Coordinates of C-alpha atoms and ligand atoms in Angstrom, one line a residue:
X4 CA 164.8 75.3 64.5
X5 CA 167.9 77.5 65.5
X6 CA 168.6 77.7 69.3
X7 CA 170.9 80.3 70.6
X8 CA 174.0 78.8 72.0
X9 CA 174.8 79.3 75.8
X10 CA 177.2 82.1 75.0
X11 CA 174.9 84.2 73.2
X12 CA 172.0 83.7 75.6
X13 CA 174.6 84.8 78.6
X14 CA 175.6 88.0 76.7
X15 CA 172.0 89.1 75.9
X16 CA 171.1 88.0 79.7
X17 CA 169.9 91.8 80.2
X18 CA 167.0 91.9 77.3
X19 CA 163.6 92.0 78.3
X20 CA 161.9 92.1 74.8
X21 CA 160.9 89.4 72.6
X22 CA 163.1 90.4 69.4
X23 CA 161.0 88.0 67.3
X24 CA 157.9 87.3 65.7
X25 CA 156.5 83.7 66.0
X26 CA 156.9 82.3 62.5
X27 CA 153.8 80.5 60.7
X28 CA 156.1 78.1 58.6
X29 CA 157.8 76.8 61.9
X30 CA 153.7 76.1 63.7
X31 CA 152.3 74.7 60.5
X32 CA 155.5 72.2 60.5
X33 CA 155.1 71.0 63.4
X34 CA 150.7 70.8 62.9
X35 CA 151.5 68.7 60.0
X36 CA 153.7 66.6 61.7
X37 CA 151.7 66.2 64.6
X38 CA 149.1 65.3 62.3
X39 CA 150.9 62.3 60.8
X40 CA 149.4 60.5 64.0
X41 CA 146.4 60.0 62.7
X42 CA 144.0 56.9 63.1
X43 CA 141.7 58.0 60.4
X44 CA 143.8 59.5 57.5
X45 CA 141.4 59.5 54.8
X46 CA 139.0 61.0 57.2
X47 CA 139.8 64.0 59.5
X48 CA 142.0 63.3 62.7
X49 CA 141.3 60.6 65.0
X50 CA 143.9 59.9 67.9
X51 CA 142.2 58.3 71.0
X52 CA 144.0 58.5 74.3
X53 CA 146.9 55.8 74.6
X54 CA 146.5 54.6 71.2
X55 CA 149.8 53.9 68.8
X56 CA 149.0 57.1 67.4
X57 CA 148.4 59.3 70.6
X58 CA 151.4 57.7 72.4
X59 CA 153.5 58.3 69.1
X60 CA 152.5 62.1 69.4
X61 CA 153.6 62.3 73.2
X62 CA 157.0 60.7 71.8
X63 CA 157.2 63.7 69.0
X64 CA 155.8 66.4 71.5
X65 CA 158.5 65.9 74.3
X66 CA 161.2 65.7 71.3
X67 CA 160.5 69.1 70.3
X68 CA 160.6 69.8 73.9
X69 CA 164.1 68.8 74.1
X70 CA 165.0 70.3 70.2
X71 CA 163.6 73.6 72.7
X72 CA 166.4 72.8 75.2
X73 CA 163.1 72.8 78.2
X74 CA 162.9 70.4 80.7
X75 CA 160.7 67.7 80.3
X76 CA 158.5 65.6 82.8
X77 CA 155.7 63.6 82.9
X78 CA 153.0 63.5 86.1
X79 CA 151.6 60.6 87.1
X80 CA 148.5 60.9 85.5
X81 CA 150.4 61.6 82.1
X82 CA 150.4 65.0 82.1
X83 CA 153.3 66.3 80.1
X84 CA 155.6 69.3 80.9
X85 CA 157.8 70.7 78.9
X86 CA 159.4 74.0 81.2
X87 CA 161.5 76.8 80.3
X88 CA 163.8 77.2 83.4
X89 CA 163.3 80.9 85.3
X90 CA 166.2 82.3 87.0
X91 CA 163.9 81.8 90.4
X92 CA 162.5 78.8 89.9
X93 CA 161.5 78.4 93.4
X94 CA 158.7 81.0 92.6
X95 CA 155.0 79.5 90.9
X96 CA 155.4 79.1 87.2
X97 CA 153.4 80.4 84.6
X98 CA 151.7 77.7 82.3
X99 CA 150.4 77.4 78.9
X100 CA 149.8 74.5 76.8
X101 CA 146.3 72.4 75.5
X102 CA 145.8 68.8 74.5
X103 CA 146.9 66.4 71.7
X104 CA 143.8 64.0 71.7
X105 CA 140.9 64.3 69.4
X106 CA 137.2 63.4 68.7
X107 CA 137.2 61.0 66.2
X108 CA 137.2 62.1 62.8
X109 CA 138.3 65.6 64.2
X110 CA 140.6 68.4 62.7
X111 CA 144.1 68.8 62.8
X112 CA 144.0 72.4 65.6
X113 CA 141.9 71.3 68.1
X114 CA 144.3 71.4 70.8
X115 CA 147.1 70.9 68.8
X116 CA 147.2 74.4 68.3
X117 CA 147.8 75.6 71.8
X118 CA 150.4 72.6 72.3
X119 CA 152.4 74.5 69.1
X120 CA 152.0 77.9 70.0
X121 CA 152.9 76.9 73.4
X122 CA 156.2 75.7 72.2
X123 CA 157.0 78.2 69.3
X124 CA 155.9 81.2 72.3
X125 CA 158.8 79.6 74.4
X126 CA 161.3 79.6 71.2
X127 CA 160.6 83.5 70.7
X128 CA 161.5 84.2 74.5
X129 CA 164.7 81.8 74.2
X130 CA 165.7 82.8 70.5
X131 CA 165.5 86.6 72.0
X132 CA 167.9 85.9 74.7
X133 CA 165.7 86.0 77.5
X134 CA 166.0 84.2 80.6
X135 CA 162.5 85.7 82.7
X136 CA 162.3 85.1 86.3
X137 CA 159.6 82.3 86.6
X138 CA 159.6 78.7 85.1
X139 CA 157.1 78.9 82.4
X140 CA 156.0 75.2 81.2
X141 CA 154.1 74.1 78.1
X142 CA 151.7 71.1 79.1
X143 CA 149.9 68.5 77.4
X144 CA 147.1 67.8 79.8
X145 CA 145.7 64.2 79.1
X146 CA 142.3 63.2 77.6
X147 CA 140.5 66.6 77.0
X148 CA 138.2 65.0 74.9
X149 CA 135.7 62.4 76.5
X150 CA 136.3 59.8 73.6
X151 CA 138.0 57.2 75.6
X152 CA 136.6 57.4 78.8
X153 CA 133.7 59.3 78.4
X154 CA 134.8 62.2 80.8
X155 CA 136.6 65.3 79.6
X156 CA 139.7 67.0 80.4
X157 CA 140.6 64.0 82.6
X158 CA 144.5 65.7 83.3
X159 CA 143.4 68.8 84.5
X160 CA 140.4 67.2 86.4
X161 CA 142.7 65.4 88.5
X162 CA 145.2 68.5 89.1
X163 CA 141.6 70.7 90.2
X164 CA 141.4 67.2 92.6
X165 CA 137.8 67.0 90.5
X166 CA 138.9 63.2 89.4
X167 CA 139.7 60.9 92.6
X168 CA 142.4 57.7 91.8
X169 CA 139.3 56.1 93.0
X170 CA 137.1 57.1 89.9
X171 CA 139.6 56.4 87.9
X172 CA 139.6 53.0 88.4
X173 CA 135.3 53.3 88.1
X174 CA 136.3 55.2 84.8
X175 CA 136.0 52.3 82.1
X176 CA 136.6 52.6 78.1
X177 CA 134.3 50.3 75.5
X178 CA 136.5 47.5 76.4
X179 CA 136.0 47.7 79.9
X180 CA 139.5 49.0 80.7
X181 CA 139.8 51.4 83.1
X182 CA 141.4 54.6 83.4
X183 CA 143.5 53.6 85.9
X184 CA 144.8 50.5 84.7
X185 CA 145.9 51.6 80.8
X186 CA 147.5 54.7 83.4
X187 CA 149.9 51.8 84.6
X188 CA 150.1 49.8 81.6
X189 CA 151.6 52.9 79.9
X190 CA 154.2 52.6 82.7
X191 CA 152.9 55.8 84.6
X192 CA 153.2 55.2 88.9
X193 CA 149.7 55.2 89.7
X194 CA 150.8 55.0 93.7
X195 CA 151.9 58.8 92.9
X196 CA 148.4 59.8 91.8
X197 CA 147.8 62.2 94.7
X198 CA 150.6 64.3 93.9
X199 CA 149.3 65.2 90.3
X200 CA 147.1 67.6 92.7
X201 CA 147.5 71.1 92.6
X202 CA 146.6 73.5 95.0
X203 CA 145.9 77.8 94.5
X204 CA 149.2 79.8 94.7
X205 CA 151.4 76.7 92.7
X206 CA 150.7 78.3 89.5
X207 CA 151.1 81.9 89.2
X208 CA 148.9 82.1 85.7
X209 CA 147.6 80.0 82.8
X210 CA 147.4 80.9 79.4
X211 CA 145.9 78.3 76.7
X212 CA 145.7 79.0 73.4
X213 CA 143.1 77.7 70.6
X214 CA 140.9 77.9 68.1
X215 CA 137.5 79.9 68.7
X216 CA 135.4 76.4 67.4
X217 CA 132.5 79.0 66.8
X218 CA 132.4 81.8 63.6
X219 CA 132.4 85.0 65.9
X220 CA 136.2 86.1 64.9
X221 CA 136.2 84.6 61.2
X222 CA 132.7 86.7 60.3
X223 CA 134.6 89.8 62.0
X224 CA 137.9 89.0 60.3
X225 CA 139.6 89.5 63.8
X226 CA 142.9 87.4 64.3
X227 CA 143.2 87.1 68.2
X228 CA 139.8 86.3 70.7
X229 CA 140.6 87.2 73.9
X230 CA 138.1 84.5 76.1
X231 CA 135.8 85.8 79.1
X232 CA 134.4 82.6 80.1
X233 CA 134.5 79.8 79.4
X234 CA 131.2 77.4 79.1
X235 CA 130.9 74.5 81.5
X236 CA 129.5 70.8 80.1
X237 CA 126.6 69.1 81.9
X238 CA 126.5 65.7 80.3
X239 CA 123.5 63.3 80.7
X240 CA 123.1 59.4 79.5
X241 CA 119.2 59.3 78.7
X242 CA 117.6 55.2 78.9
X243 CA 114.3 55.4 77.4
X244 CA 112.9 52.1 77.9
X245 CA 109.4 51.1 75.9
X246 CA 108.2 47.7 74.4
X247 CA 110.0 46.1 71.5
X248 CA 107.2 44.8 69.5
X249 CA 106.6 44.4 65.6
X250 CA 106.1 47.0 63.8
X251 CA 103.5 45.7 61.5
X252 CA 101.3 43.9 63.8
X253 CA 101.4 46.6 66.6
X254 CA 98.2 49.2 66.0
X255 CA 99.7 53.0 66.0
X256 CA 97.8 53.6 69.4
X257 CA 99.6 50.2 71.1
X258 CA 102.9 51.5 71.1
X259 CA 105.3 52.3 73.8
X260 CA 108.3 53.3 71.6
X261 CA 110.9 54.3 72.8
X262 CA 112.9 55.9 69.7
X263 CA 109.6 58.0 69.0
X264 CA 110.2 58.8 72.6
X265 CA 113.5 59.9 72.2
X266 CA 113.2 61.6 69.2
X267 CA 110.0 64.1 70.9
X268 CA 112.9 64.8 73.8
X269 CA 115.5 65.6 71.6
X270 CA 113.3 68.3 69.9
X271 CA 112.5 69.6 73.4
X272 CA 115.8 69.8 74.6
X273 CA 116.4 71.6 71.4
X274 CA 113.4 74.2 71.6
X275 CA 114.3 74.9 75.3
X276 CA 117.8 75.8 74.5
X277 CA 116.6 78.1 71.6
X278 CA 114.4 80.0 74.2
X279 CA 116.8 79.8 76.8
X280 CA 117.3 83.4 78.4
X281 CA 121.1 83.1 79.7
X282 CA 124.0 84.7 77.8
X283 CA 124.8 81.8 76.1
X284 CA 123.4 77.8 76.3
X285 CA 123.4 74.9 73.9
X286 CA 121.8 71.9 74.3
X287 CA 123.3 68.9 71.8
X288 CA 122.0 64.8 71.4
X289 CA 125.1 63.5 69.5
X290 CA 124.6 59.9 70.2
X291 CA 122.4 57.6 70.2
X292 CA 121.8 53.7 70.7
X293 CA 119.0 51.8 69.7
X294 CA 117.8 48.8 70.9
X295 CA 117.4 46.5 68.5
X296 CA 118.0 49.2 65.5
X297 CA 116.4 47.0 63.3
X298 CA 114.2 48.2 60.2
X299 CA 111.2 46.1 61.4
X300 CA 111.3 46.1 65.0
X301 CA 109.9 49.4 67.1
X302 CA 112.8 49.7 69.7
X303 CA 111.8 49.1 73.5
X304 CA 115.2 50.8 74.4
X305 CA 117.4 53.6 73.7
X306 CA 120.4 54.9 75.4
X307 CA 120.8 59.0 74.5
X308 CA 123.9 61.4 75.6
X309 CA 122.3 64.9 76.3
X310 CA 125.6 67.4 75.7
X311 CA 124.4 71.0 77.7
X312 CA 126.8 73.4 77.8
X313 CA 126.0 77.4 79.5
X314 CA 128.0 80.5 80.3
X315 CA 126.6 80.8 83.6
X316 CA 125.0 77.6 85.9
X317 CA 121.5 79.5 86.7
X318 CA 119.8 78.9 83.1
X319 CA 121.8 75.1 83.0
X320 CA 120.1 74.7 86.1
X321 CA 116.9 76.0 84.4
X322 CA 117.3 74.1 81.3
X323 CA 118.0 70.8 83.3
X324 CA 114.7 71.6 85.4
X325 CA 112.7 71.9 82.1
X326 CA 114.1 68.7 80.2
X327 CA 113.6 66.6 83.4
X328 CA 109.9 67.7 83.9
X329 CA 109.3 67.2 79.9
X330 CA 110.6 63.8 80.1
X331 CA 108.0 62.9 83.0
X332 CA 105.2 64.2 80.7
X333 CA 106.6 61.7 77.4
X334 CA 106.8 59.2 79.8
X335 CA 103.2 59.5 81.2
X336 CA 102.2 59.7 77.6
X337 CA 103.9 57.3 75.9
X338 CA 103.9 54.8 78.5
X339 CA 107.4 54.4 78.9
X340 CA 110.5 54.8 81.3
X341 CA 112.5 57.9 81.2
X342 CA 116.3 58.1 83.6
X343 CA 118.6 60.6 83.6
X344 CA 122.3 59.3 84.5
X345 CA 124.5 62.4 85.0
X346 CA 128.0 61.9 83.8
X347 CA 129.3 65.1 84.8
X348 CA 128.2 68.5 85.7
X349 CA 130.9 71.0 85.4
X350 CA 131.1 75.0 86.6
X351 CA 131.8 77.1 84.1
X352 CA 134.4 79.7 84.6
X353 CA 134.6 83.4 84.4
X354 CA 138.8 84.3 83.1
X355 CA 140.6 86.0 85.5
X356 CA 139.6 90.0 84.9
X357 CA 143.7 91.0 85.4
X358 CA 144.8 88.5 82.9
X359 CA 142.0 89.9 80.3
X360 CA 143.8 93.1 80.4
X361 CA 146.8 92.3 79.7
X362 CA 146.0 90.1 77.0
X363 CA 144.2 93.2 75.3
X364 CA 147.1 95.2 76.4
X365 CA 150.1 93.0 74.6
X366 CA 147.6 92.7 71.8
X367 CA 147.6 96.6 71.5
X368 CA 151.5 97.0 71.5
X369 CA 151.7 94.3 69.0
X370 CA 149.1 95.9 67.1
X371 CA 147.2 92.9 66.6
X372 CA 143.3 93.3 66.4
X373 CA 141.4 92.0 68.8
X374 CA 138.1 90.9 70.5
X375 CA 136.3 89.7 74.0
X376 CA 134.3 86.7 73.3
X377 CA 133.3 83.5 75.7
X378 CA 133.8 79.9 74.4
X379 CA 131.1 77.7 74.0
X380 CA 133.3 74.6 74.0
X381 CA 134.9 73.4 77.0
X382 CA 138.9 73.5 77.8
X383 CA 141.3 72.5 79.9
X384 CA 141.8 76.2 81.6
X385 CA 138.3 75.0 82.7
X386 CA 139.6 73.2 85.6
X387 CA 143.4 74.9 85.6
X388 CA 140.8 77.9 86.7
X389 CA 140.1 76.1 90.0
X390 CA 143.6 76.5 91.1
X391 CA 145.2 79.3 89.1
X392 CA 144.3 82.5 87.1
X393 CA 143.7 81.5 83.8
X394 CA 143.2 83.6 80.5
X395 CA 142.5 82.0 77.1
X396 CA 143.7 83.4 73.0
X397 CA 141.2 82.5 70.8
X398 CA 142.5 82.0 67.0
X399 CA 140.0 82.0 63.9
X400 CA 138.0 78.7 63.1
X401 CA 137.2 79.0 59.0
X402 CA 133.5 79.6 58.4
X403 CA 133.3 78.7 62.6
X404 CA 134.0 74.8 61.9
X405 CA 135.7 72.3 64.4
X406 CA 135.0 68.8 65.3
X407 CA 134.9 68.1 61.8
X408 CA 137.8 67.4 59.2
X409 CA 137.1 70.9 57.6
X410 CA 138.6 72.6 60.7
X411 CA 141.2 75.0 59.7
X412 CA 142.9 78.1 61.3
X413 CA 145.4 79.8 58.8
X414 CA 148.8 79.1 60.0
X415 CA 149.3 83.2 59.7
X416 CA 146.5 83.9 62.5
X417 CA 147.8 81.4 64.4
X418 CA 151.6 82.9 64.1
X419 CA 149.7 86.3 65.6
X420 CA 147.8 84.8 68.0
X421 CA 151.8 82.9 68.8
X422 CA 152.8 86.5 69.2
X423 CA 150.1 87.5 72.0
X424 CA 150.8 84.3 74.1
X425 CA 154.9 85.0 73.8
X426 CA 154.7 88.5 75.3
X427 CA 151.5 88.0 77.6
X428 CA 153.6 84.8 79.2
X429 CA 157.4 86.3 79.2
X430 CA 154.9 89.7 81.1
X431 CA 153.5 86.8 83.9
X432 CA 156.7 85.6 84.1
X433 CA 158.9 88.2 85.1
X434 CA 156.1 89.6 87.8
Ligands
LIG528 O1 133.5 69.5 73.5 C1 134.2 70.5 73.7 O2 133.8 71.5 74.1 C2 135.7 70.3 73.6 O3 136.1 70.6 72.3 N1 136.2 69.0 74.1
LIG529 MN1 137.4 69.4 71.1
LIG530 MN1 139.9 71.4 72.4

């Protein structure tokens, strides 16, 4: 990757434009290679916060940030910043960037990509000369993914001041380690927690780029989303508790089993989030435990996650009120105990309308097509929304797949969508 030399950025000080166009070989590079720190190889993408492999991709990531010639920190709660020095740099930066964890099993672009295009956005401003008023940083926000921890977007939760140092030490991963304590055992100062807090009017604007996780752009063979809102995650653990008894000698009408019970709640949740009347709501039971999960035994206990995601809080608040009085009437029916422990229950966010404009705007000049669309996954700018402006770029997910090792964005969409968040950033940044 070529980097102007000193000389030749001084004598172009005076250019304003991007000279450049963000080059697809250079992001799907660096996607492969990012990719190499993989848990799962022969299956998809798995890298777990502060794993070998996730820890080996924060070495890569700030490398590139130094091949980039930009400044590189780390927050205390392992937030990475890679920044492109402003020639004010006393005035509120401009941010863009994603995360580097995955689910497990996952593809090689969720997140990823807005880490790459952050990056390759920065080398177009640089490569063209430019030095723009306003630090703009690239950040890997920690944990967006809730596979660890079983909370999402745990970096940018703690910089909205939506994750206390307190609940991170309540925050515990399968082994019973907490949050807090792998946070000082990868040698982060955990006494500096408070200051990974950041207030409105520290960030001037947020940009994130990534992929759409949903068909919308891919059916209408439109390159760039530009997001309106972004869906908010209310996440329940279900316990279902029944009778384990045998299930030979225990007559049909004897039961109180909880699986059966589960199963009648799952389709519930399911037909209220088809007949849901909001813009957009999704209702999802991805895991479940059962207690003893053995071929012969009926289960007297299940554990459940109940994923809810919603545009707008009044018909999450709806669909909650529905679930919860439908899970009363199983549990008179069936004889069995129903709880509801609520593991988060996020806002969703509206993008800011200024930023939504002049995404559509630099997509115009560039004459790159594009559309409005909200995101039914979650993101980061979720929670960088409660302090700053945020805007999201939306890049095409292949047949609408993510989560899944059949996730792919073509490296040429992503080099477009590049484009958009180069000139929408170098515009924030010289405001
Ligand atoms: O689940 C989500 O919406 C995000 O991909 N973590
Ligand atoms: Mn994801
Ligand atoms: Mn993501």
């Amino acid at each position: 990757m070529r980097i102007c030399n000193r000389t030749e950025v001084f004598m172009a000080q005076q250019t304003t434009q991007i000279a450049v166009r963000a080059d697809a070989g250079v992001i799907q590079t660096m996607l492969e290679e990012i990719n190499r720190f993989n848990a799962t190889p022969e299956e998809g993408t798995t890298r777990i916060l502060f794993t070998e492999q996730e820890l080996a991709s924060r070495v890569y990531i700030k490398e590139k940030m130094r091949e980039l010639e930009l400044d590189v920190t780390e927050d205390a709660a392992g937030n990475i910043f890679g920044t492109l020095p402003g020639t004010e740099p006393a005035l509120a930066p401009v941010w863009t960037g994603s995360h580097i964890d995955t689910v497990p099993n996952a593809g090689m672009f969720d997140g990823m990509a807005g880490i790459v295009s952050g990056l390759e956005a920065l080398r177009l401003i640089r490569e063209s000369g430019i030095r723009p008023r306003r630090n703009i940083s690239v950040i890997v926000y920690l944990s967006e993914e809730p596979t660890r921890f079983g909370l999402s977007c745990l970096g940018s939760r703690m910089m909205a001041g939506c994750l206390s140092e307190e609940e991170t030490k309540q925050l515990k991963d399968a082994k019973g380690n907490s949050l807090w304590e792998m946070l000082k055992k990868t040698g982060h100062d955990v006494t500096k927690l408070g200051e990974v807090r950041r207030k409105k009017g520290e960030v001037a604007a947020a940009v994130e780029l990534h992929i759409e996780q949903n068909n919308v752009l891919d059916q209408n063979k439109i390159p760039v989303g530009i997001v309106r809102g972004i869906c908010a995650p209310t996440i329940f653990t279900v316990h279902i508790t029944g009778k384990q008894s045998h299930a030979g000698g225990t007559p049909m009408g004897e039961r109180k089993d909880a699986y059966a019970a589960a199963s009648e709640l799952t389709l519930a949740a399911e037909r209220f989030a088809k007949a849901s009347t909001g813009e957009y709501l999704t209702a999802t039971v991805g895991r479940v435990e059962v207690f003893p999960n053995a071929v012969n035994v009926i289960s007297g206990d299940v554990k459940m996650s109940v994923d809810i995601r919603s545009i707008d809080m009044e018909s999450k608040e709806e669909f909650i009120t529905k679930l919860k009085n439908e899970a009363e009437a199983i549990s008179a029916r069936r004889g069995v105990e129903i709880t509801f422990h609520t593991e988060n229950h996020d806002t969703p966010l509206r993008c800011d309308a200024r930023l939504i404009s002049l995404l559509r705007e630099k997509s115009a000049e560039l004459e790159i097509p594009a559309m409005e669309l909200i995101s039914g996954a979650y993101h980061d700018s979720l929670f960088v929304g409660r302090f700053a402006p945020v805007g999201m770029i939306f890049v095409p997910s292949k047949n609408g797949i993510s989560h899944s090792k059949e996730e792919w964005t073509e490296f040429s969409d992503l080099a477009l969508g590049t484009d958009v968040l180069a000139h929408t950033l170098l515009a924030l940044a010289n405001e």
